[in-house]
Amino acid sequence: MSKEKSGYGFLIKWLIIIGDLILINGLFILLYHWTETYTIDEFNSKWNIVILLLNFSYLFALSVVPVRIYKPVMFTDRVVQRSMSLVAFHAVIFICCLFFLKLGSSTFPVKFIVYFYLTLFFFFTFWRIFTREALKRYRRYGGNYKKVIIIGAGKNGLNLYAEMKRDLAYGYHIDGFFDDNILLKNTLPNYLGMTYEVNNYIKENTIDEIYCTLPNSQDEKIMNLLDLAEKNMIRFYLVPEFSRYVKKKLTLDSIESLPIMGVRSEPLQYTYNQMFKRAFDVLFSIVFLCTLFPFFFLIFGIIIKVSSSGPIFFKQKRTGIYGKEFDCYKFRSMRINEDADEKQAIKGDPRTTKIGNFLRRSNLDEIPQFYNVLKGDMSVVGPRPHMLKHTELYSSIIDKYMVRHLVRPGITGWAQVNGYRGETKTMEQMEGRVRLDVWYIENWSFLLDLKIVFVTVLNMFKGEKNAY
């Protein structure tokens, strides 16, 4: 009998895959008939090979983007992102197969392929979200759970217990604790015994997973428990001591057989994410600079020249990726002054021109920075670049300040769409900006970038009270 018999986890995964295949094939057939692309005879003559390619493409894409929605914790935005990635991989593989086997545009028009994948993305995402929510509901009613025990009832063990019990949708059924401190018997939620009693307990009870929170100093006990778990085909997890003070998702790597732990998850460390983000930046900036920018330049350029003497553009040294300096461009919003590189703009700043007030409130003064994006100094989305003086000041007094320079600075960012724009009057405000910038670096996704761009454009029309 399966060790996961308490939750039938293996069935959940296969049910999701079967549902994916039914959706992909059903939608393909429905759209094909609905568009009436070809006669029935031609359709039937190519039917077997096309369906075979359609399903082969899904299975190949699944090996790149495996099913994860049955995991204990997965948020909706990640479900959407993974759905988009799987559909994108499927599209690339399927289209390449069609052309390789000479079943390309002559058999399937581009319009049909576009309709199919746009519709597939919508329904596939809806199906995955529905499945995730249904699974969470099923778990809350006591299904698809894993029976676990926790070894060690110290602070780490109690924190782990609290996290697992926070939401029944995680699918954990905690039998209780094992700890060698007998005094904890009356204070723990469910004390099961001493650590040497684990052996008898797992022989008499079905256990799916063991979580060990013992300190490193008890390495002999930990090794014995690990051996015991493996002999009984129980999955064994270690909760490291540093989890008491490092409260974040970590990355695991290895040097040969020696495991190493990274203290920060950085999606943009991966080359394919860097290439994807850079491709979006280049495409977005080229389209903008070739279409809308000439109109903005003509209109605002004339007004800026008429309203005050000086150049149309303002150029200032800012801190970029890895601390490198670069020239950041903006539409000039202030009169020429000696404090431009030293003093931050404040509310009611006498240096700001009338057109400058409008440009700053609407973010339009940042438009020339699309040139910086095209050059590679900046990205469309990222932490805002600061003046050199601010970098020097805050890097010495704010923890993790320089972490925000691990990626290219952006025209807009996560901190900006969450209210951190304009003057930073207090240290707490700058710390808030840094905290959100670091969160963005650790949680980057393409969908998050799109969300930030959308909210930024929305705020341009709504106006922001902190923008001046």
Short mmCIF file of C-alpha atoms in Angstrom, two decimals:
data_model
loop_
_atom_site.label_atom_id
_atom_site.label_comp_id
_atom_site.label_asym_id
_atom_site.label_seq_id
_atom_site.Cartn_x
_atom_site.Cartn_y
_atom_site.Cartn_z
CA MET A 1 0.00 0.00 0.00
CA SER A 2 1.35 3.48 -0.89
CA LYS A 3 2.96 5.51 1.82
CA GLU A 4 0.77 8.41 0.68
CA LYS A 5 -2.37 6.35 1.09
CA SER A 6 -3.72 8.95 3.51
CA GLY A 7 -3.95 11.49 0.71
CA TYR A 8 -3.67 9.64 -2.63
CA GLY A 9 -1.33 12.41 -3.76
CA PHE A 10 -0.18 10.48 -6.81
CA LEU A 11 -3.75 10.33 -8.13
CA ILE A 12 -4.24 14.10 -7.78
CA LYS A 13 -1.31 14.78 -10.10
CA TRP A 14 -2.54 12.37 -12.77
CA LEU A 15 -6.10 13.66 -12.57
CA ILE A 16 -4.75 17.16 -13.27
CA ILE A 17 -2.75 15.89 -16.25
CA ILE A 18 -5.75 14.02 -17.65
CA GLY A 19 -7.85 17.16 -17.22
CA ASP A 20 -5.18 19.18 -19.08
CA LEU A 21 -5.25 16.73 -22.00
CA ILE A 22 -9.04 16.70 -22.20
CA LEU A 23 -9.08 20.50 -22.24
CA ILE A 24 -6.35 20.85 -24.89
CA ASN A 25 -7.78 18.21 -27.22
CA GLY A 26 -11.41 19.23 -26.71
CA LEU A 27 -10.69 22.90 -27.32
CA PHE A 28 -8.62 22.11 -30.41
CA ILE A 29 -11.37 19.98 -31.96
CA LEU A 30 -14.10 22.46 -31.05
CA LEU A 31 -12.26 25.44 -32.52
CA TYR A 32 -11.26 23.49 -35.61
CA HIS A 33 -14.86 22.62 -36.40
CA TRP A 34 -16.14 26.04 -35.37
CA THR A 35 -13.78 27.85 -37.75
CA GLU A 36 -14.56 25.30 -40.48
CA THR A 37 -10.98 25.55 -41.70
CA TYR A 38 -11.12 22.57 -44.02
CA THR A 39 -13.38 19.98 -45.51
CA ILE A 40 -14.07 16.85 -43.47
CA ASP A 41 -12.03 14.63 -45.83
CA GLU A 42 -8.88 16.74 -45.49
CA PHE A 43 -9.42 17.07 -41.77
CA ASN A 44 -9.73 13.29 -41.35
CA SER A 45 -6.69 12.59 -43.48
CA LYS A 46 -4.46 14.62 -41.17
CA TRP A 47 -6.31 13.98 -37.93
CA ASN A 48 -4.20 11.20 -36.39
CA ILE A 49 -0.82 12.85 -36.82
CA VAL A 50 -2.05 16.29 -35.71
CA ILE A 51 -3.60 14.96 -32.51
CA LEU A 52 -0.47 12.95 -31.85
CA LEU A 53 1.66 16.10 -32.20
CA LEU A 54 -0.76 18.07 -30.04
CA ASN A 55 -0.43 15.61 -27.16
CA PHE A 56 3.29 15.04 -27.65
CA SER A 57 3.81 18.79 -27.38
CA TYR A 58 1.91 18.87 -24.09
CA LEU A 59 3.92 16.02 -22.57
CA PHE A 60 7.18 17.62 -23.68
CA ALA A 61 6.12 21.00 -22.26
CA LEU A 62 5.09 19.25 -19.05
CA SER A 63 8.64 17.99 -18.61
CA VAL A 64 9.81 21.62 -18.65
CA VAL A 65 6.93 23.07 -16.57
CA PRO A 66 5.77 20.17 -14.35
CA VAL A 67 2.51 20.14 -12.39
CA ARG A 68 2.88 21.96 -9.07
CA ILE A 69 -0.65 22.97 -8.06
CA TYR A 70 -1.02 19.96 -5.75
CA LYS A 71 1.82 21.29 -3.59
CA PRO A 72 0.89 22.49 -0.06
CA VAL A 73 1.48 26.18 -0.80
CA MET A 74 1.10 27.87 -4.19
CA PHE A 75 -0.42 31.30 -4.70
CA THR A 76 -2.72 32.23 -7.57
CA ASP A 77 -0.19 34.47 -9.35
CA ARG A 78 2.23 31.53 -9.53
CA VAL A 79 -0.54 29.32 -10.93
CA VAL A 80 -1.17 31.91 -13.67
CA GLN A 81 2.53 32.30 -14.41
CA ARG A 82 3.12 28.55 -14.72
CA SER A 83 0.00 28.18 -16.89
CA MET A 84 1.30 30.87 -19.24
CA SER A 85 4.74 29.23 -19.36
CA LEU A 86 3.33 25.79 -20.16
CA VAL A 87 1.04 27.12 -22.92
CA ALA A 88 3.96 29.11 -24.39
CA PHE A 89 6.23 26.04 -24.44
CA HIS A 90 3.41 23.99 -25.97
CA ALA A 91 2.93 26.59 -28.72
CA VAL A 92 6.61 26.65 -29.65
CA ILE A 93 6.90 22.84 -29.76
CA PHE A 94 3.63 22.26 -31.62
CA ILE A 95 4.24 24.91 -34.28
CA CYS A 96 7.80 23.68 -34.87
CA CYS A 97 6.52 20.12 -35.27
CA LEU A 98 3.89 21.22 -37.79
CA PHE A 99 6.45 22.97 -39.98
CA PHE A 100 9.04 20.21 -39.60
CA LEU A 101 6.52 17.65 -40.83
CA LYS A 102 5.27 20.06 -43.53
CA LEU A 103 1.94 20.61 -41.83
CA GLY A 104 2.46 24.33 -41.44
CA SER A 105 0.52 27.32 -42.66
CA SER A 106 -0.87 25.48 -45.68
CA THR A 107 -2.72 23.14 -43.31
CA PHE A 108 -3.28 25.36 -40.29
CA PRO A 109 -3.65 29.08 -40.95
CA VAL A 110 -1.90 31.50 -38.62
CA LYS A 111 -5.28 32.91 -37.59
CA PHE A 112 -6.41 29.51 -36.31
CA ILE A 113 -3.18 28.99 -34.34
CA VAL A 114 -3.52 32.44 -32.74
CA TYR A 115 -7.18 31.83 -31.84
CA PHE A 116 -6.39 28.44 -30.41
CA TYR A 117 -3.55 29.57 -28.12
CA LEU A 118 -5.27 32.72 -26.93
CA THR A 119 -8.34 30.70 -26.05
CA LEU A 120 -6.24 27.89 -24.58
CA PHE A 121 -4.38 30.27 -22.28
CA PHE A 122 -7.65 31.68 -20.93
CA PHE A 123 -9.35 28.32 -20.35
CA PHE A 124 -6.17 26.56 -19.22
CA THR A 125 -5.48 29.21 -16.59
CA PHE A 126 -9.10 29.11 -15.43
CA TRP A 127 -8.95 25.30 -15.22
CA ARG A 128 -5.72 25.30 -13.20
CA ILE A 129 -7.01 27.97 -10.78
CA PHE A 130 -10.32 26.11 -10.40
CA THR A 131 -8.44 22.85 -9.74
CA ARG A 132 -6.21 24.52 -7.16
CA GLU A 133 -9.18 26.04 -5.33
CA ALA A 134 -11.12 22.76 -5.47
CA LEU A 135 -8.12 20.91 -4.05
CA LYS A 136 -7.79 23.44 -1.23
CA ARG A 137 -11.48 23.04 -0.43
CA TYR A 138 -11.15 19.25 -0.50
CA ARG A 139 -8.25 19.44 1.94
CA ARG A 140 -10.18 21.71 4.29
CA TYR A 141 -12.80 18.97 4.50
CA GLY A 142 -10.17 16.40 5.44
CA GLY A 143 -9.12 14.92 2.10
CA ASN A 144 -5.71 14.60 0.43
CA TYR A 145 -3.80 15.16 3.64
CA LYS A 146 -0.37 13.98 4.72
CA LYS A 147 0.17 12.56 8.19
CA VAL A 148 3.29 14.05 9.73
CA ILE A 149 5.20 14.05 12.99
CA ILE A 150 7.57 16.74 14.24
CA ILE A 151 10.82 15.75 15.98
CA GLY A 152 11.92 18.51 18.35
CA ALA A 153 9.61 20.85 20.25
CA GLY A 154 11.85 23.90 20.44
CA LYS A 155 11.10 27.28 18.89
CA ASN A 156 11.61 25.94 15.35
CA GLY A 157 9.28 23.02 15.97
CA LEU A 158 6.53 25.23 17.37
CA ASN A 159 6.91 27.71 14.50
CA LEU A 160 6.63 24.86 12.01
CA TYR A 161 3.52 23.56 13.78
CA ALA A 162 1.91 27.01 13.66
CA GLU A 163 2.64 27.40 9.92
CA MET A 164 1.25 23.97 9.06
CA LYS A 165 -1.91 24.56 11.10
CA ARG A 166 -2.49 28.06 9.73
CA ASP A 167 -4.58 26.79 6.83
CA LEU A 168 -6.11 23.31 6.49
CA ALA A 169 -5.77 23.72 2.73
CA TYR A 170 -2.05 22.98 3.10
CA GLY A 171 -3.07 19.35 3.63
CA TYR A 172 -1.09 18.52 6.79
CA HIS A 173 -2.44 16.31 9.56
CA ILE A 174 0.01 16.65 12.46
CA ASP A 175 -0.02 13.66 14.80
CA GLY A 176 2.21 15.42 17.34
CA PHE A 177 5.71 16.02 18.71
CA PHE A 178 8.59 13.84 19.83
CA ASP A 179 11.08 15.50 22.16
CA ASP A 180 13.49 14.29 24.84
CA ASN A 181 12.44 17.06 27.25
CA ILE A 182 9.75 15.32 29.27
CA LEU A 183 8.77 18.63 30.90
CA LEU A 184 7.16 19.67 27.62
CA LYS A 185 4.58 16.91 27.90
CA ASN A 186 1.92 19.11 29.47
CA THR A 187 2.59 22.24 27.36
CA LEU A 188 2.70 20.83 23.82
CA PRO A 189 -0.41 20.45 21.63
CA ASN A 190 0.22 16.68 21.44
CA TYR A 191 3.29 15.10 23.02
CA LEU A 192 3.94 11.62 21.61
CA GLY A 193 7.10 10.62 23.44
CA MET A 194 10.91 10.61 23.46
CA THR A 195 12.90 10.52 20.21
CA TYR A 196 13.83 6.86 20.69
CA GLU A 197 10.11 6.03 20.65
CA VAL A 198 9.70 7.21 17.04
CA ASN A 199 10.57 3.73 15.75
CA ASN A 200 7.67 2.02 17.53
CA TYR A 201 5.26 4.81 16.63
CA ILE A 202 5.82 4.65 12.87
CA LYS A 203 5.47 0.86 12.94
CA GLU A 204 2.06 1.15 14.57
CA ASN A 205 0.84 4.23 12.66
CA THR A 206 0.84 5.40 9.05
CA ILE A 207 3.19 8.38 8.68
CA ASP A 208 3.88 10.13 5.37
CA GLU A 209 6.50 12.67 6.41
CA ILE A 210 8.86 13.39 9.30
CA TYR A 211 10.01 16.95 10.04
CA CYS A 212 13.11 17.21 12.19
CA THR A 213 13.79 20.49 14.01
CA LEU A 214 16.54 19.24 16.31
CA PRO A 215 19.64 21.47 16.64
CA ASN A 216 22.80 20.57 14.72
CA SER A 217 24.52 19.59 17.96
CA GLN A 218 22.32 16.47 18.02
CA ASP A 219 23.70 15.17 14.73
CA GLU A 220 23.81 11.54 15.89
CA LYS A 221 20.09 11.55 16.68
CA ILE A 222 19.36 13.26 13.37
CA MET A 223 21.32 10.62 11.40
CA ASN A 224 19.53 7.80 13.23
CA LEU A 225 16.15 9.36 12.48
CA LEU A 226 17.10 9.82 8.83
CA ASP A 227 18.10 6.17 8.52
CA LEU A 228 14.88 5.13 10.25
CA ALA A 229 12.77 7.21 7.85
CA GLU A 230 14.48 5.82 4.77
CA LYS A 231 14.14 2.22 5.93
CA ASN A 232 10.42 2.79 6.37
CA MET A 233 10.02 4.74 3.09
CA ILE A 234 8.99 7.93 4.90
CA ARG A 235 10.02 11.30 3.48
CA PHE A 236 12.35 13.13 5.85
CA TYR A 237 12.73 16.93 6.07
CA LEU A 238 15.22 18.97 8.05
CA VAL A 239 14.26 22.39 9.40
CA PRO A 240 17.59 24.24 9.83
CA GLU A 241 18.43 26.19 12.97
CA PHE A 242 18.92 29.43 11.05
CA SER A 243 15.21 29.46 10.15
CA ARG A 244 14.74 31.19 13.51
CA TYR A 245 16.37 34.35 12.15
CA VAL A 246 16.25 33.92 8.35
CA LYS A 247 12.54 34.20 7.52
CA LYS A 248 12.54 33.89 3.74
CA LYS A 249 12.64 31.45 0.87
CA LEU A 250 16.17 30.14 0.34
CA THR A 251 17.83 28.52 -2.66
CA LEU A 252 19.58 25.16 -2.45
CA ASP A 253 22.61 24.33 -4.56
CA SER A 254 25.61 22.07 -4.21
CA ILE A 255 29.32 21.86 -4.86
CA GLU A 256 29.78 18.22 -5.78
CA SER A 257 28.03 16.42 -2.89
CA LEU A 258 28.27 19.35 -0.46
CA PRO A 259 24.95 21.22 -0.18
CA ILE A 260 25.06 25.01 -0.03
CA MET A 261 22.24 27.39 0.79
CA GLY A 262 21.64 30.76 -0.80
CA VAL A 263 20.06 33.35 1.51
CA ARG A 264 18.05 34.96 -1.29
CA SER A 265 15.93 33.62 -4.11
CA GLU A 266 16.61 35.67 -7.26
CA PRO A 267 14.60 34.62 -10.32
CA LEU A 268 16.59 37.09 -12.45
CA GLN A 269 19.77 35.12 -11.79
CA TYR A 270 18.59 32.62 -14.38
CA THR A 271 19.71 33.39 -17.92
CA TYR A 272 16.36 32.64 -19.55
CA ASN A 273 14.60 35.11 -17.20
CA GLN A 274 17.24 37.75 -17.92
CA MET A 275 16.82 37.23 -21.67
CA PHE A 276 13.02 37.34 -21.42
CA LYS A 277 13.03 40.55 -19.38
CA ARG A 278 15.63 42.18 -21.61
CA ALA A 279 13.72 41.23 -24.76
CA PHE A 280 10.58 42.83 -23.30
CA ASP A 281 12.56 45.96 -22.36
CA VAL A 282 14.05 46.36 -25.83
CA LEU A 283 10.78 45.70 -27.66
CA PHE A 284 8.76 47.97 -25.34
CA SER A 285 11.25 50.84 -25.53
CA ILE A 286 11.68 50.63 -29.33
CA VAL A 287 7.92 50.67 -29.89
CA PHE A 288 7.48 53.60 -27.49
CA LEU A 289 10.43 55.64 -28.81
CA CYS A 290 9.28 55.17 -32.42
CA THR A 291 5.61 55.95 -31.83
CA LEU A 292 4.62 58.09 -28.84
CA PHE A 293 7.93 59.65 -27.84
CA PRO A 294 8.21 62.04 -30.85
CA PHE A 295 4.84 63.60 -29.94
CA PHE A 296 5.78 63.99 -26.28
CA PHE A 297 9.15 65.44 -27.25
CA LEU A 298 7.59 67.97 -29.63
CA ILE A 299 4.86 69.12 -27.22
CA PHE A 300 6.77 69.15 -23.94
CA GLY A 301 10.01 70.26 -25.54
CA ILE A 302 8.40 73.48 -26.78
CA ILE A 303 6.64 74.14 -23.45
CA ILE A 304 9.81 73.48 -21.42
CA LYS A 305 11.83 75.85 -23.63
CA VAL A 306 9.19 78.58 -23.41
CA SER A 307 8.61 78.25 -19.66
CA SER A 308 12.26 78.56 -18.58
CA SER A 309 15.74 78.84 -20.01
CA GLY A 310 17.83 75.73 -20.29
CA PRO A 311 17.90 72.38 -22.11
CA ILE A 312 14.86 70.16 -22.70
CA PHE A 313 16.50 67.17 -21.09
CA PHE A 314 17.99 66.91 -17.62
CA LYS A 315 20.90 64.51 -17.21
CA GLN A 316 22.00 63.26 -13.81
CA LYS A 317 24.41 60.61 -12.54
CA ARG A 318 22.52 57.75 -10.88
CA THR A 319 23.51 54.40 -9.37
CA GLY A 320 22.77 51.42 -11.62
CA ILE A 321 23.19 47.66 -11.55
CA TYR A 322 26.05 46.44 -9.33
CA GLY A 323 26.65 50.03 -8.22
CA LYS A 324 27.77 51.29 -11.66
CA GLU A 325 27.12 54.94 -12.42
CA PHE A 326 25.16 55.98 -15.49
CA ASP A 327 23.60 59.12 -16.98
CA CYS A 328 19.86 59.09 -16.28
CA TYR A 329 17.72 61.24 -18.60
CA LYS A 330 14.50 63.10 -17.77
CA PHE A 331 12.46 65.95 -19.16
CA ARG A 332 13.70 68.99 -17.28
CA SER A 333 11.11 69.92 -14.64
CA MET A 334 13.13 72.51 -12.69
CA ARG A 335 14.89 75.76 -13.34
CA ILE A 336 18.65 75.48 -13.65
CA ASN A 337 20.06 75.31 -10.10
CA GLU A 338 23.24 74.27 -8.30
CA ASP A 339 21.46 71.84 -5.94
CA ALA A 340 20.10 69.51 -8.63
CA ASP A 341 22.56 66.72 -7.76
CA GLU A 342 22.37 67.26 -4.02
CA LYS A 343 18.84 68.18 -2.96
CA GLN A 344 15.77 66.01 -3.54
CA ALA A 345 12.58 67.62 -4.82
CA ILE A 346 10.10 68.48 -2.05
CA LYS A 347 6.44 69.49 -2.00
CA GLY A 348 6.06 73.08 -3.21
CA ASP A 349 9.70 73.17 -4.34
CA PRO A 350 10.34 76.71 -5.72
CA ARG A 351 12.77 75.28 -8.28
CA THR A 352 10.00 73.36 -10.08
CA THR A 353 8.37 75.03 -13.10
CA LYS A 354 4.62 74.93 -13.82
CA ILE A 355 5.03 72.40 -16.59
CA GLY A 356 7.50 70.59 -14.34
CA ASN A 357 4.82 70.14 -11.67
CA PHE A 358 2.55 68.49 -14.23
CA LEU A 359 5.32 66.29 -15.60
CA ARG A 360 6.34 65.06 -12.14
CA ARG A 361 2.78 64.40 -10.94
CA SER A 362 2.01 62.35 -14.06
CA ASN A 363 5.38 60.53 -14.29
CA LEU A 364 5.84 61.98 -17.78
CA ASP A 365 9.19 63.49 -16.84
CA GLU A 366 10.56 59.91 -16.80
CA ILE A 367 9.72 59.26 -20.48
CA PRO A 368 13.27 59.93 -21.81
CA GLN A 369 14.46 57.05 -19.65
CA PHE A 370 13.22 54.67 -22.33
CA TYR A 371 16.46 55.67 -24.04
CA ASN A 372 18.29 54.42 -20.93
CA VAL A 373 16.31 51.19 -21.20
CA LEU A 374 17.32 50.74 -24.83
CA LYS A 375 20.97 51.39 -23.94
CA GLY A 376 20.83 48.75 -21.20
CA ASP A 377 21.34 51.10 -18.25
CA MET A 378 17.79 50.59 -17.01
CA SER A 379 14.76 48.32 -17.29
CA VAL A 380 11.11 49.26 -17.74
CA VAL A 381 10.43 47.84 -14.26
CA GLY A 382 12.86 47.73 -11.35
CA PRO A 383 14.00 49.64 -8.26
CA ARG A 384 14.18 53.38 -8.97
CA PRO A 385 17.77 54.64 -9.42
CA HIS A 386 18.92 57.08 -6.75
CA MET A 387 21.31 60.02 -6.85
CA LEU A 388 24.90 59.14 -6.03
CA LYS A 389 24.75 61.13 -2.81
CA HIS A 390 21.71 59.18 -1.62
CA THR A 391 23.37 55.87 -2.45
CA GLU A 392 26.41 56.85 -0.43
CA LEU A 393 24.26 58.01 2.50
CA TYR A 394 21.66 55.23 2.71
CA SER A 395 24.03 52.35 1.97
CA SER A 396 25.79 53.04 5.27
CA ILE A 397 22.68 53.25 7.45
CA ILE A 398 19.98 51.03 5.88
CA ASP A 399 20.29 47.27 5.99
CA LYS A 400 20.08 45.55 2.57
CA TYR A 401 20.07 48.91 0.74
CA MET A 402 22.68 47.78 -1.80
CA VAL A 403 20.75 44.57 -2.52
CA ARG A 404 18.41 46.67 -4.68
CA HIS A 405 21.32 47.15 -7.12
CA LEU A 406 21.50 43.44 -8.01
CA VAL A 407 19.15 44.19 -10.93
CA ARG A 408 18.83 47.03 -13.40
CA PRO A 409 16.98 50.07 -12.03
CA GLY A 410 13.57 50.76 -13.54
CA ILE A 411 11.43 53.60 -14.85
CA THR A 412 8.79 52.37 -12.42
CA GLY A 413 8.88 49.80 -9.65
CA TRP A 414 7.05 47.81 -7.00
CA ALA A 415 7.76 50.43 -4.34
CA GLN A 416 6.39 53.23 -6.56
CA VAL A 417 3.04 51.54 -7.26
CA ASN A 418 2.70 50.88 -3.52
CA GLY A 419 2.81 54.55 -2.57
CA TYR A 420 6.54 55.22 -2.22
CA ARG A 421 6.95 58.07 -4.68
CA GLY A 422 8.30 61.56 -4.28
CA GLU A 423 10.17 62.91 -1.29
CA THR A 424 11.37 60.58 1.46
CA LYS A 425 10.92 62.69 4.58
CA THR A 426 11.83 60.01 7.11
CA MET A 427 14.23 57.09 7.37
CA GLU A 428 11.22 54.77 7.77
CA GLN A 429 9.98 55.79 4.31
CA MET A 430 13.31 54.94 2.69
CA GLU A 431 13.44 51.65 4.59
CA GLY A 432 9.95 50.91 3.26
CA ARG A 433 11.14 51.55 -0.29
CA VAL A 434 14.15 49.30 0.17
CA ARG A 435 12.02 46.53 1.68
CA LEU A 436 9.67 46.55 -1.32
CA ASP A 437 12.56 46.76 -3.80
CA VAL A 438 14.19 43.68 -2.24
CA TRP A 439 10.83 41.88 -2.26
CA TYR A 440 10.55 42.59 -5.99
CA ILE A 441 14.01 41.15 -6.64
CA GLU A 442 13.18 37.99 -4.69
CA ASN A 443 9.72 37.52 -6.24
CA TRP A 444 10.18 38.73 -9.82
CA SER A 445 7.94 37.35 -12.53
CA PHE A 446 6.93 38.65 -15.95
CA LEU A 447 3.32 38.89 -14.78
CA LEU A 448 4.46 41.04 -11.85
CA ASP A 449 6.20 43.39 -14.31
CA LEU A 450 3.03 43.64 -16.40
CA LYS A 451 1.01 44.37 -13.26
CA ILE A 452 3.40 47.17 -12.25
CA VAL A 453 3.28 48.70 -15.75
CA PHE A 454 -0.53 48.58 -15.72
CA VAL A 455 -0.82 50.17 -12.26
CA THR A 456 1.73 52.85 -13.20
CA VAL A 457 -0.28 53.84 -16.29
CA LEU A 458 -3.46 53.83 -14.20
CA ASN A 459 -1.83 56.09 -11.60
CA MET A 460 -0.74 58.52 -14.33
CA PHE A 461 -4.40 59.23 -15.05
CA LYS A 462 -5.53 59.11 -11.42
CA GLY A 463 -2.66 61.21 -10.10
CA GLU A 464 -0.60 60.50 -7.00
CA LYS A 465 -0.50 62.67 -3.90
CA ASN A 466 3.17 61.80 -3.23
CA ALA A 467 4.33 62.75 -6.73
CA TYR A 468 5.88 66.22 -6.85
#
